[in-house]
mmCIF file of C-alpha atoms in Angstrom:
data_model
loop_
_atom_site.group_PDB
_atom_site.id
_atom_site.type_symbol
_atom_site.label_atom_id
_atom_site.label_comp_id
_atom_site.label_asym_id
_atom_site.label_seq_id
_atom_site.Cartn_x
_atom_site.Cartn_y
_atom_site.Cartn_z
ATOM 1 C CA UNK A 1 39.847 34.835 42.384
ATOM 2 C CA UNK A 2 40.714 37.976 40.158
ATOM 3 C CA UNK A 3 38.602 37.100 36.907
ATOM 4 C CA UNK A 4 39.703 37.804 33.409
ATOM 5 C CA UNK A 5 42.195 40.453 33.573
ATOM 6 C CA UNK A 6 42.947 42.312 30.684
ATOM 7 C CA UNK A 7 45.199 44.889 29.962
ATOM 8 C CA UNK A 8 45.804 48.021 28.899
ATOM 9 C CA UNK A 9 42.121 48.965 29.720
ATOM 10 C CA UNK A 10 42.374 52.164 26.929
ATOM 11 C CA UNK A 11 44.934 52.808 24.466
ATOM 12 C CA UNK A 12 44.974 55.019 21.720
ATOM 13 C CA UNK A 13 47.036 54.462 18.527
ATOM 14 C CA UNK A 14 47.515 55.904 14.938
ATOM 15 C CA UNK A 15 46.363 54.410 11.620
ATOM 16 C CA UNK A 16 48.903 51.705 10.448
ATOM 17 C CA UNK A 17 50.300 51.156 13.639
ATOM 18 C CA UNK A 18 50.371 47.629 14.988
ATOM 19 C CA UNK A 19 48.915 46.930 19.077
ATOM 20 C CA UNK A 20 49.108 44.162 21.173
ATOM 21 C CA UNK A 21 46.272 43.281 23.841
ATOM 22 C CA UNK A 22 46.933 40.655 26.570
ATOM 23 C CA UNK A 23 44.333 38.197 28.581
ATOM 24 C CA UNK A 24 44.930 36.385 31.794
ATOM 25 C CA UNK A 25 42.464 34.144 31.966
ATOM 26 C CA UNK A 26 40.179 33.238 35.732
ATOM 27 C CA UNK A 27 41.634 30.503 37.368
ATOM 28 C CA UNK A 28 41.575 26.976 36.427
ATOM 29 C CA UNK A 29 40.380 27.850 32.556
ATOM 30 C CA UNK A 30 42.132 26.489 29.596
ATOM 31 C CA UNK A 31 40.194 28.256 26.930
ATOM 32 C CA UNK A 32 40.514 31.970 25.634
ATOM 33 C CA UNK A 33 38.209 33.774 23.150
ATOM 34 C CA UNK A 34 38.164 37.021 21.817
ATOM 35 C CA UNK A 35 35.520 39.499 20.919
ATOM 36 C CA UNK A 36 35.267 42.856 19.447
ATOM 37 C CA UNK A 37 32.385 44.991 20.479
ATOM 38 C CA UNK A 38 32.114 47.996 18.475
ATOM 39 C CA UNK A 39 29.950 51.304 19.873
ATOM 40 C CA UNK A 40 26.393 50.114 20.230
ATOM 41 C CA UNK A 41 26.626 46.615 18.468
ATOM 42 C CA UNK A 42 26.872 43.317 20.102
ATOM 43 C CA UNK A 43 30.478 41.786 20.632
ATOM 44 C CA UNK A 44 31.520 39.647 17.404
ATOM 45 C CA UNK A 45 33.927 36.394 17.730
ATOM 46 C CA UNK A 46 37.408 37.327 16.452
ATOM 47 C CA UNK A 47 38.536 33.902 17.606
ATOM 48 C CA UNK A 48 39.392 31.083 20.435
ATOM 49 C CA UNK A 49 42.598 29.207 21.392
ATOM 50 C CA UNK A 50 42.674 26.199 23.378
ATOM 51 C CA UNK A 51 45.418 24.302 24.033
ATOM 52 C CA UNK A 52 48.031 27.187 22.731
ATOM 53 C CA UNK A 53 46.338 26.499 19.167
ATOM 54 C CA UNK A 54 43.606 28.806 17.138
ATOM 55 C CA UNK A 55 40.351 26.339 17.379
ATOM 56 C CA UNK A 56 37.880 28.308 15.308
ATOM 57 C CA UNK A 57 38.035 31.688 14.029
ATOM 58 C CA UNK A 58 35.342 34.431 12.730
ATOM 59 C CA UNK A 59 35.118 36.574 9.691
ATOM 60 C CA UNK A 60 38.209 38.968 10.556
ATOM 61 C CA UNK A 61 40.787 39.259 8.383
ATOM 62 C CA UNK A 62 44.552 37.841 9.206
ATOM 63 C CA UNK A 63 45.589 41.356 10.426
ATOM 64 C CA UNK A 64 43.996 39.893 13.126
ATOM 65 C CA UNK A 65 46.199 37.119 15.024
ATOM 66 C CA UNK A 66 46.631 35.685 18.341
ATOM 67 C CA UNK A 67 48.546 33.693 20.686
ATOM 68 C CA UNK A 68 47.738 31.420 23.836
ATOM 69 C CA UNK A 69 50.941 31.124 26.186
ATOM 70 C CA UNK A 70 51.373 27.256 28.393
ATOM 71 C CA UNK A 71 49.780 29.029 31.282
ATOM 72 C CA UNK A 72 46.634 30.045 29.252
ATOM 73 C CA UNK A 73 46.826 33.688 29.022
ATOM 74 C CA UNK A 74 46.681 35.275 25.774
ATOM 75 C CA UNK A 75 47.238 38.009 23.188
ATOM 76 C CA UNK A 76 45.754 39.365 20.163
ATOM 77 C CA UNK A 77 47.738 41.223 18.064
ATOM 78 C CA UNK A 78 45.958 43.741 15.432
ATOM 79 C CA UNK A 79 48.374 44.538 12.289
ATOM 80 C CA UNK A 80 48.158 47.702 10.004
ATOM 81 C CA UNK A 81 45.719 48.935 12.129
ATOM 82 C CA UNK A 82 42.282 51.176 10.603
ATOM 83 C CA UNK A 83 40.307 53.824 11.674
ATOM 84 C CA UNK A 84 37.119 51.143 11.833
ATOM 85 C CA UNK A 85 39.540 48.713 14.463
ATOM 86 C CA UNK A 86 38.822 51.230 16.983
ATOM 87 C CA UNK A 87 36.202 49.302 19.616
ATOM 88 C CA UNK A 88 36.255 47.763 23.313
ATOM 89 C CA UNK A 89 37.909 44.236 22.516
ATOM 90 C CA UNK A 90 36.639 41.633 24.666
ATOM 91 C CA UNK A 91 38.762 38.475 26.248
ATOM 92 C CA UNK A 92 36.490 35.448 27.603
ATOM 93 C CA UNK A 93 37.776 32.966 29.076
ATOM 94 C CA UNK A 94 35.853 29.245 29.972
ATOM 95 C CA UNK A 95 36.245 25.957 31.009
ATOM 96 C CA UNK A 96 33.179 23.641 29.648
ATOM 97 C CA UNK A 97 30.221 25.716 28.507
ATOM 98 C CA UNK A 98 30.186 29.070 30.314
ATOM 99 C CA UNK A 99 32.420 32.006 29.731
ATOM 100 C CA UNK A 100 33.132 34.633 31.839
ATOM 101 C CA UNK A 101 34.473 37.571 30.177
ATOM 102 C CA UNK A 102 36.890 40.655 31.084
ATOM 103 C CA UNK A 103 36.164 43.952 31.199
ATOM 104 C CA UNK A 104 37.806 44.870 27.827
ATOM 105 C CA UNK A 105 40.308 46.986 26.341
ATOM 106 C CA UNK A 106 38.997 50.470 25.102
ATOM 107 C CA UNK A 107 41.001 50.770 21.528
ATOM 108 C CA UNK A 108 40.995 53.800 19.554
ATOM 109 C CA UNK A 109 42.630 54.465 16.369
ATOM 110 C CA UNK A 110 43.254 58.098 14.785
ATOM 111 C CA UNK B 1 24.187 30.913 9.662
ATOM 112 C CA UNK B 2 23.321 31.789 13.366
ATOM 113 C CA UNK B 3 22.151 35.002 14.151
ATOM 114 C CA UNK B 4 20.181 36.553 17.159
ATOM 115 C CA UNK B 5 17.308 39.248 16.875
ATOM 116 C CA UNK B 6 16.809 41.534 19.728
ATOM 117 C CA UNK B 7 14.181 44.001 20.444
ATOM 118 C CA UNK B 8 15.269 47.207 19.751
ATOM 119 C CA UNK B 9 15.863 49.824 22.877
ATOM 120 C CA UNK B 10 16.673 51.811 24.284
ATOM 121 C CA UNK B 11 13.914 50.976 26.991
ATOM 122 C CA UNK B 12 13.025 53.168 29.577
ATOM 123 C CA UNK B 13 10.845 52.022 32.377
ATOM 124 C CA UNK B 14 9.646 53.130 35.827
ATOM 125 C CA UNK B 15 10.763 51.503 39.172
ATOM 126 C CA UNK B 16 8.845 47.985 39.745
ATOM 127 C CA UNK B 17 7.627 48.019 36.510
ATOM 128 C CA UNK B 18 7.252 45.225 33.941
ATOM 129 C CA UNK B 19 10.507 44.325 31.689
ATOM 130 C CA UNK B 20 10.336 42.157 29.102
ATOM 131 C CA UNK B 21 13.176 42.109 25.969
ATOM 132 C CA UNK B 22 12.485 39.890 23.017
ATOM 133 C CA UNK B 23 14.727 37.659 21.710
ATOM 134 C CA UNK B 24 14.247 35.528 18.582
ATOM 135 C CA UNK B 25 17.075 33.154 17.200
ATOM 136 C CA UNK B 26 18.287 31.470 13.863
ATOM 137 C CA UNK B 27 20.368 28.535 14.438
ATOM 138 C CA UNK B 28 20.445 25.028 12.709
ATOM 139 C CA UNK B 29 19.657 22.126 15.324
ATOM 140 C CA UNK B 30 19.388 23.027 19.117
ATOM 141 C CA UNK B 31 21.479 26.195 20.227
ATOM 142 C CA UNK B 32 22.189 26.877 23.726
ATOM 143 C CA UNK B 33 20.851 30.221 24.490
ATOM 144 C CA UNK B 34 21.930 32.994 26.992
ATOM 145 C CA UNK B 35 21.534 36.112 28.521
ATOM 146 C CA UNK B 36 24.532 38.504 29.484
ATOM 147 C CA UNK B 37 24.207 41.996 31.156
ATOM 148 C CA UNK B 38 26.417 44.809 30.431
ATOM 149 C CA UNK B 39 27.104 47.644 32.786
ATOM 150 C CA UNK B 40 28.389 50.896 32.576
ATOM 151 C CA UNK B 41 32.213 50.828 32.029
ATOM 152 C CA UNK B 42 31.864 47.047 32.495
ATOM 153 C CA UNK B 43 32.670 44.064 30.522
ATOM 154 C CA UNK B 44 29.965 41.106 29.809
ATOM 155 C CA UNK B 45 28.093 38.912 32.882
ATOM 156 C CA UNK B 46 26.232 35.838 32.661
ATOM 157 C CA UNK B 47 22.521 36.809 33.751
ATOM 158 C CA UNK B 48 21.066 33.116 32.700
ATOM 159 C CA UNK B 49 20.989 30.703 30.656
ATOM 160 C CA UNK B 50 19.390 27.297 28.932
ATOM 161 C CA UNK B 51 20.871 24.511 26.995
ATOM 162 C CA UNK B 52 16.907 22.620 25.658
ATOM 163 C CA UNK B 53 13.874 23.333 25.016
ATOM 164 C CA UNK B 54 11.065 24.096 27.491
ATOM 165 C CA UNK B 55 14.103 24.848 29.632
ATOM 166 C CA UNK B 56 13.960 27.640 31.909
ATOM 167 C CA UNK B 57 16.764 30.186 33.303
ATOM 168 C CA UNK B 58 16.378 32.418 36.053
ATOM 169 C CA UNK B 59 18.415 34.900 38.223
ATOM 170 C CA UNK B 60 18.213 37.631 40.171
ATOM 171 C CA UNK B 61 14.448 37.632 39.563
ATOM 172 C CA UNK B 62 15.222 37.558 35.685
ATOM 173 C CA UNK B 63 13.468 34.676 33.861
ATOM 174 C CA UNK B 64 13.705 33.416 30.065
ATOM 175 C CA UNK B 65 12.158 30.488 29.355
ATOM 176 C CA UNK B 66 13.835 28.108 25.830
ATOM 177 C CA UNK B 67 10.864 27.777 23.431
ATOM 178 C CA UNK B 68 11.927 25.715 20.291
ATOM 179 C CA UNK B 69 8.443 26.226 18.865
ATOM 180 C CA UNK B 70 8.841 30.054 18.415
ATOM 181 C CA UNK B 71 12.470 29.627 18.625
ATOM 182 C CA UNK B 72 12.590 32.568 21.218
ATOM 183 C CA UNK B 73 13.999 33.333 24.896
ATOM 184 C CA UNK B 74 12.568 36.534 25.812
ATOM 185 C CA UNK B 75 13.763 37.796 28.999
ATOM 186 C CA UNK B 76 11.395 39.269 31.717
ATOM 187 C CA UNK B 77 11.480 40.416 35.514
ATOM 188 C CA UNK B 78 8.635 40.925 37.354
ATOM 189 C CA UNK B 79 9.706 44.205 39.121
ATOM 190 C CA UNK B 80 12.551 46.085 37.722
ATOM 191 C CA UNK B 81 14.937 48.254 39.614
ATOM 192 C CA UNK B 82 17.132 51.579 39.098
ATOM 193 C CA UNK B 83 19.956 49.280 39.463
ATOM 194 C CA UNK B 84 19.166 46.927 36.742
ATOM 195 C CA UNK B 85 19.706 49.787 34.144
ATOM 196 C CA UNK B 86 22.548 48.374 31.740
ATOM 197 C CA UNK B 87 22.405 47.096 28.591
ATOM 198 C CA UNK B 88 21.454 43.352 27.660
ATOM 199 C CA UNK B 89 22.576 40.912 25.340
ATOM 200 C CA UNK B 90 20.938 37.839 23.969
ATOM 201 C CA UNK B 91 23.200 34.789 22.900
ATOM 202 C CA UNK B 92 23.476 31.802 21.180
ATOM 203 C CA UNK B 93 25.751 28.896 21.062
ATOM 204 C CA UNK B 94 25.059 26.371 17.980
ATOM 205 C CA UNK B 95 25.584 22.594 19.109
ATOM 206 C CA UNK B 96 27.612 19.995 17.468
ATOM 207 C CA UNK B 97 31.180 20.121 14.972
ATOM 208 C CA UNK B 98 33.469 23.042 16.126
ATOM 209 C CA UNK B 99 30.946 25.262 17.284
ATOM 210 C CA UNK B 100 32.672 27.127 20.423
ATOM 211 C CA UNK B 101 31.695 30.615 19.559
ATOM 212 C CA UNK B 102 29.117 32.820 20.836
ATOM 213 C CA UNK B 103 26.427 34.756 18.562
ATOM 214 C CA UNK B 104 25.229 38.241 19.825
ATOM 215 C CA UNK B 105 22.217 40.275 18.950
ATOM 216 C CA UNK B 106 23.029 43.973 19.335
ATOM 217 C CA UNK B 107 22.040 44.309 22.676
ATOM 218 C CA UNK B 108 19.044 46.484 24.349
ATOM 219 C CA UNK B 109 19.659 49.274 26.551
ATOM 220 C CA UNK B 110 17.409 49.315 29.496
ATOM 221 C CA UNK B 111 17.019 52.962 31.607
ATOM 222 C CA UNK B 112 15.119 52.355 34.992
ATOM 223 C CA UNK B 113 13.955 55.722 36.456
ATOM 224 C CA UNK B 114 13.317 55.956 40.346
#
């Protein structure tokens, strides 16, 4: 069983830009969330799709969007990107109460 | 809202020495609570975890025991090792409506010198 996979693991782009960041989620779970975890700060819920539909969101404005494809994996897409998006950007995926999360993709904006 | 307090680290300790990182919650009803490690480079594991009070979780000689009373779930380990150095997260999930997210506290870096 591979896990959460998530890809790129780093990535580096320029204020205004736009990024995409994808989630495969471990086998057998039907539920994606996604956090953002900036330097020395707990990870904070951006949101969580189940279903291929957004089931709850946190405080992040709608620059912030995502996507859940029929075979569960996911994307979040980050618009008119700022210097404070830069952060490791965690994907957890569940199925019932425990979530097992990936190992993040390193974003840094300039 | 929910929120989660954490002792702040970063905590250094000696090999098979006492560990134990306080954890205090805000939540309205009964939260389940949690405990994730983070390593180096790494993304987020479930350490433990308990879903009512007086409810205990344990693993990998961790311990952290629900207490509604204090509403607390301080984790401790009886004799900690150079390779449990990482940083540690307590959790909450709130119960009830559309509550499928989980609240953080910053996290608490633990050092473990040989």
């Amino acid at each position: 069983d591979a896990g959460v996979t998530q890809s790129p693991t780093h990535l580096i782009k320029t204020r205004g830009q736009q990024v995409t960041l994808r989630c495969s989620p471990k086998s057998g779970h039907d539920t994606v969330s996604w956090y953002q975890q900036a330097l020395g700060q707990g990870p904070q819920f951006i949101f969580q799709y189940y279903e291929e539909e957004e089931r709850q969101r946190g405080n992040f404005p709608d620059r912030f969007s995502g996507h859940q494809f029929p075979n569960y994996s996911s994307e979040l897409n980050v618009n008119a990107l700022l210097l404070g998006d830069s952060a490791l950007y965690l994907c957890a995926s569940s199925w019932g109460t425990e979530a097992f999360f990936g190992q993040g993709t390193r974003l840094t904006v300039v | 809202g929910n929120s989660v307090t954490q002792m702040e680290g970063p905590v250094t300790l000696s090999e098979e020495a006492f560990l134990t990182i306080n954890c205090t919650y805000t939540a309205t009803g009964y939260p389940s609570l949690f405990w994730y490690v983070q390593y180096p480079g790494e993304g987020l594991q479930l350490l433990l975890k308990a879903t009512k009070a007086d409810d205990k979780g344990s693993n990998k000689g961790f311990e952290a025991t629900y207490r509604k009373e204090t509403t607390s779930f301080h984790l401790e380990k009886g004799s900690v090792q150079v390779s449990d150095s990482a940083v540690y997260f307590c959790a909450l999930r709130a119960r009830g409506g559309s509550n499928y997210k989980l609240t953080f506290g910053k996290g608490t870096l633990l050092t473990v010198n040989p």
